[in-house]
Coordinates of C-alpha atoms in Angstrom, one line a residue:
M1 CA -16.9 3.5 11.5
K2 CA -15.0 1.2 13.9
R3 CA -12.2 -0.9 12.6
D4 CA -10.0 -3.3 14.5
V5 CA -6.7 -4.3 12.9
S6 CA -3.6 -6.2 13.9
A7 CA -0.3 -7.6 12.5
H8 CA 2.0 -10.2 14.0
L9 CA 5.5 -11.0 12.7
D10 CA 7.8 -13.8 13.8
I11 CA 11.3 -13.1 12.5
A12 CA 14.6 -15.0 12.8
V13 CA 17.4 -12.4 12.9
H14 CA 20.6 -14.3 12.0
A15 CA 23.1 -11.4 12.8
P16 CA 22.8 -7.9 14.3
A17 CA 20.6 -5.8 12.0
A18 CA 19.1 -2.3 11.6
L19 CA 15.4 -2.9 11.0
Q20 CA 12.4 -0.7 10.1
L21 CA 8.7 -1.5 10.4
Q22 CA 5.8 0.2 8.6
L23 CA 2.7 -1.4 10.0
A24 CA 1.2 1.2 12.3
V25 CA -1.9 3.0 11.2
A26 CA -1.1 6.4 9.6
R27 CA -1.8 9.4 11.8
Q28 CA -4.4 11.5 10.0
P29 CA -6.8 14.3 11.2
G30 CA -10.3 12.9 11.8
L31 CA -9.1 9.5 13.1
E32 CA -9.2 8.4 16.7
L33 CA -6.5 5.8 17.2
N34 CA -6.1 3.4 20.2
E35 CA -3.1 1.2 19.5
S36 CA -0.2 -0.9 21.0
L37 CA 3.1 -2.1 19.5
A38 CA 5.2 -4.7 21.3
L39 CA 8.6 -6.0 20.2
T40 CA 10.5 -8.7 21.9
L41 CA 13.9 -10.3 21.1
D42 CA 14.2 -13.8 22.7
G43 CA 11.7 -12.6 25.2
S44 CA 13.3 -9.3 26.1
E45 CA 11.6 -6.0 25.2
V46 CA 12.9 -3.9 22.3
V47 CA 11.9 -0.2 22.2
P48 CA 11.8 1.2 18.6
R49 CA 12.1 4.9 17.7
E50 CA 9.2 6.3 15.6
V51 CA 10.1 8.4 12.6
P52 CA 7.3 10.3 10.9
G53 CA 7.0 9.9 7.2
P54 CA 4.9 11.5 4.4
H55 CA 1.1 11.5 4.4
G56 CA 1.0 10.4 8.1
S57 CA 3.1 7.3 7.6
R58 CA 5.1 6.2 10.6
I59 CA 8.4 4.2 10.5
H60 CA 9.5 2.3 13.6
V61 CA 13.3 2.0 13.6
F62 CA 15.4 -0.1 15.9
D63 CA 18.6 -2.1 16.1
S64 CA 18.2 -5.8 16.7
G65 CA 20.7 -8.4 17.9
A66 CA 20.6 -12.0 16.6
G67 CA 17.7 -14.0 17.9
N68 CA 14.0 -14.6 17.5
L69 CA 12.1 -11.3 17.1
R70 CA 8.4 -11.1 17.7
V71 CA 6.3 -8.1 16.7
Q72 CA 2.7 -7.5 17.7
Y73 CA 0.7 -4.5 16.6
R74 CA -3.0 -3.9 17.4
A75 CA -5.2 -0.9 16.8
T76 CA -8.8 0.2 17.0
V77 CA -9.6 3.0 14.6
L78 CA -12.7 5.3 14.9
G79 CA -13.8 8.0 12.6
A80 CA -12.9 9.0 9.0
A81 CA -9.7 10.6 7.9
E82 CA -10.0 14.1 6.5
P83 CA -8.6 14.6 3.0
E84 CA -5.0 15.8 3.1
P85 CA -4.0 19.0 1.3
V86 CA -2.5 18.2 -2.2
A87 CA 1.1 19.5 -2.3
A88 CA 2.6 20.7 -5.5
Y89 CA 5.7 18.7 -4.8
D90 CA 3.6 15.5 -4.7
L91 CA 2.1 16.2 -8.0
A92 CA 5.5 16.4 -9.5
A93 CA 7.1 13.5 -7.6
Y94 CA 4.2 11.1 -8.4
L95 CA 4.6 11.7 -12.1
R96 CA 8.1 10.3 -12.2
P97 CA 9.1 6.8 -12.9
S98 CA 10.2 4.8 -9.8
R99 CA 11.9 1.5 -9.0
F100 CA 8.8 -0.7 -9.3
A101 CA 6.5 1.6 -11.4
E102 CA 8.8 2.0 -14.5
S103 CA 6.5 4.4 -16.4
D104 CA 9.3 5.5 -18.7
K105 CA 9.5 1.9 -20.1
L106 CA 5.7 2.0 -20.8
L107 CA 5.3 5.3 -22.6
G108 CA 4.7 4.0 -26.1
F109 CA 2.5 1.2 -24.9
A110 CA 0.4 3.4 -22.6
W111 CA -0.2 6.2 -25.2
S112 CA -1.1 3.7 -28.0
E113 CA -3.5 1.8 -25.7
F114 CA -5.0 4.7 -23.7
G115 CA -4.0 8.0 -25.3
C116 CA -3.3 11.2 -23.2
G117 CA -4.6 11.2 -19.7
I118 CA -4.0 14.9 -18.9
G119 CA -7.3 16.6 -18.3
D120 CA -9.3 13.3 -18.6
P121 CA -11.0 12.5 -15.3
E122 CA -12.2 9.1 -16.7
M123 CA -8.7 7.9 -17.5
P124 CA -7.9 6.4 -14.0
A125 CA -11.0 4.3 -14.0
R126 CA -10.4 3.0 -17.5
I127 CA -6.8 2.0 -16.7
S128 CA -7.7 0.4 -13.4
A129 CA -10.5 -1.6 -15.1
W130 CA -8.1 -2.6 -17.9
V131 CA -5.6 -3.9 -15.4
G132 CA -8.3 -5.7 -13.5
R133 CA -9.2 -7.5 -16.7
R134 CA -5.7 -8.0 -18.1
I135 CA -4.0 -9.3 -14.9
R136 CA -4.9 -12.5 -13.1
Y137 CA -4.6 -12.5 -9.3
A138 CA -2.4 -15.4 -8.3
P139 CA -0.7 -15.6 -4.9
G140 CA 2.9 -16.5 -5.1
S141 CA 3.1 -15.7 -8.9
S142 CA 5.5 -12.8 -8.5
G143 CA 8.7 -12.0 -6.6
P144 CA 9.7 -9.0 -4.4
M145 CA 11.9 -7.6 -7.2
D146 CA 9.2 -7.6 -9.9
G147 CA 7.9 -4.3 -11.2
A148 CA 5.1 -3.1 -13.5
V149 CA 6.8 -4.3 -16.7
E150 CA 7.2 -7.9 -15.4
T151 CA 3.5 -7.9 -14.3
L152 CA 2.4 -6.7 -17.8
L153 CA 4.4 -9.4 -19.5
S154 CA 3.5 -12.2 -17.2
G155 CA -0.2 -11.4 -16.9
T156 CA -0.3 -12.5 -13.2
G157 CA 0.5 -10.9 -9.9
V158 CA -0.7 -10.0 -6.4
C159 CA -2.1 -6.7 -5.1
R160 CA 1.3 -4.8 -5.2
D161 CA 1.7 -5.9 -8.8
F162 CA -1.7 -4.6 -9.8
S163 CA -1.0 -1.3 -8.0
H164 CA 2.4 -0.9 -9.7
L165 CA 1.0 -1.5 -13.2
V166 CA -1.9 0.9 -12.7
V167 CA 0.5 3.6 -11.3
A168 CA 3.0 3.1 -14.0
L169 CA 0.5 3.3 -16.8
L170 CA -1.1 6.4 -15.3
R171 CA 2.2 8.2 -14.9
A172 CA 3.0 7.3 -18.5
V173 CA 0.0 9.1 -19.8
G174 CA 0.5 12.2 -17.6
V175 CA -1.6 11.5 -14.5
P176 CA 0.0 11.7 -11.0
A177 CA -0.4 8.3 -9.2
R178 CA 1.0 6.7 -6.0
V179 CA 0.7 3.5 -4.0
A180 CA -0.8 3.0 -0.5
S181 CA -0.5 0.1 1.9
V182 CA -3.7 -0.5 3.9
Y183 CA -5.5 -2.8 6.3
A184 CA -8.4 -4.0 4.3
P185 CA -11.4 -5.6 6.1
G186 CA -13.0 -8.2 3.9
C187 CA -9.8 -8.9 2.0
F188 CA -9.2 -12.6 1.1
P189 CA -6.6 -13.9 1.4
M190 CA -6.0 -11.6 4.4
D191 CA -2.7 -9.8 4.3
F192 CA -1.3 -6.3 4.0
H193 CA -3.1 -4.8 1.0
S194 CA -1.7 -2.4 -1.7
V195 CA -3.8 -0.1 -3.8
P196 CA -3.1 2.7 -6.3
E197 CA -4.2 6.3 -5.5
V198 CA -4.7 8.8 -8.3
Y199 CA -5.0 12.6 -8.5
V200 CA -8.5 13.2 -9.8
D201 CA -10.3 16.5 -9.8
G202 CA -8.1 18.0 -7.1
V203 CA -8.0 15.1 -4.6
W204 CA -6.4 11.7 -4.2
R205 CA -8.7 8.9 -5.1
A206 CA -8.2 5.2 -4.5
F207 CA -8.9 2.5 -7.1
D208 CA -8.5 -1.2 -6.6
P209 CA -8.2 -3.3 -9.7
T210 CA -8.1 -6.5 -7.6
G211 CA -11.6 -5.9 -6.2
L212 CA -10.6 -7.8 -3.1
A213 CA -12.1 -5.5 -0.4
P214 CA -14.4 -2.5 -0.1
R215 CA -12.4 0.7 -0.2
S216 CA -14.5 2.7 2.2
A217 CA -13.3 0.3 5.0
Y218 CA -9.6 0.7 4.3
V219 CA -7.2 1.9 7.0
R220 CA -4.1 3.6 5.6
I221 CA -0.7 2.5 6.8
A222 CA 1.9 4.1 4.4
T223 CA 1.9 6.0 1.1
G224 CA 4.7 6.4 -1.4
R225 CA 6.1 6.0 -5.0
D226 CA 5.9 2.2 -4.9
A227 CA 6.6 -0.8 -2.7
S228 CA 10.1 0.4 -1.8
D229 CA 8.4 3.3 0.1
I230 CA 5.7 1.3 1.8
A231 CA 7.3 -2.0 2.7
F232 CA 6.1 -3.3 6.1
L233 CA 9.6 -4.5 6.9
A234 CA 13.0 -3.2 5.8
N235 CA 16.3 -4.9 6.7
H236 CA 19.7 -3.1 6.5
G237 CA 23.0 -4.9 7.0
S238 CA 22.0 -8.4 8.0
D239 CA 20.2 -11.6 7.1
I240 CA 16.7 -12.3 8.4
T241 CA 14.0 -14.8 7.8
V242 CA 10.3 -14.1 8.2
N243 CA 9.0 -17.3 9.7
G244 CA 5.5 -16.1 10.4
L245 CA 3.2 -13.3 9.3
S246 CA -0.5 -12.8 10.2
V247 CA -2.7 -9.8 9.5
T248 CA -6.3 -9.2 10.6
A249 CA -8.8 -6.4 9.8
F250 CA -12.4 -6.3 10.9
I251 CA -15.2 -3.7 10.7
D252 CA -18.2 -3.5 13.0
G253 CA -21.3 -4.7 11.1
P254 CA -21.6 -5.8 7.5
L255 CA -19.0 -4.9 4.9
P256 CA -20.1 -1.9 2.8
F257 CA -20.9 -2.2 -0.9
D258 CA -18.2 -1.0 -3.3
D259 CA -18.8 0.0 -7.0
F260 CA -15.2 -0.5 -8.1
R261 CA -15.8 1.5 -11.3
L262 CA -16.1 4.7 -9.3
P263 CA -13.3 6.6 -7.5
T264 CA -13.3 7.0 -3.7
S265 CA -11.0 8.2 -1.0
I266 CA -9.3 6.2 1.8
H267 CA -10.9 7.3 5.1

């Protein structure tokens, strides 16, 4: 499977800042990756430092002066990622509540609605389908500080909100769950995409309650507890404005069929 992905950012940096990018394809065994990353500040090259993160994630860290920052990333991805070993620490960490997946606030609701999920391999599919029915996809309907509770109460959101609610409900009923950012061929509107991953029968399986793109074509970028771990841009110590963002993701040939009721892995 050949996939071509890209991301372009146009950022106004209003004062010197320490910035972090997470938009490079995750390094995983089984993938052949041909990529380029170019950063310029007012036309001058900026060289970031790559920091490896969990699950193959890569954070590009750099200091930027004030000015107009342009970021261009392109990658061609061949092959299929091999399943990563499941660490005992991950199974513990991805059961805990987190900033945007406040499972501790949803314990009573989740148990009364779904019951106990421990030892029930069908629970992730039921919760993902429930969120897909319960929440309406509406671009611009949520803010960057909204979490799973706000999404449940409002009944609307974008992909990250769907992911947070699925993850929070699963953790609340005892099932380890995490969030992944991906390039998603076929996604409309095209953007960085966020999906929940769930520990099912000894492996991590992806669900997508939005149904926006076939999961077998996904390309993993970053993986973590919630959006705070997988943000494509983090700003420390300054004021910035994202003036432009464009993302592309294509696959050779027709898009594969996806039965969203069934679990699958991100390859």
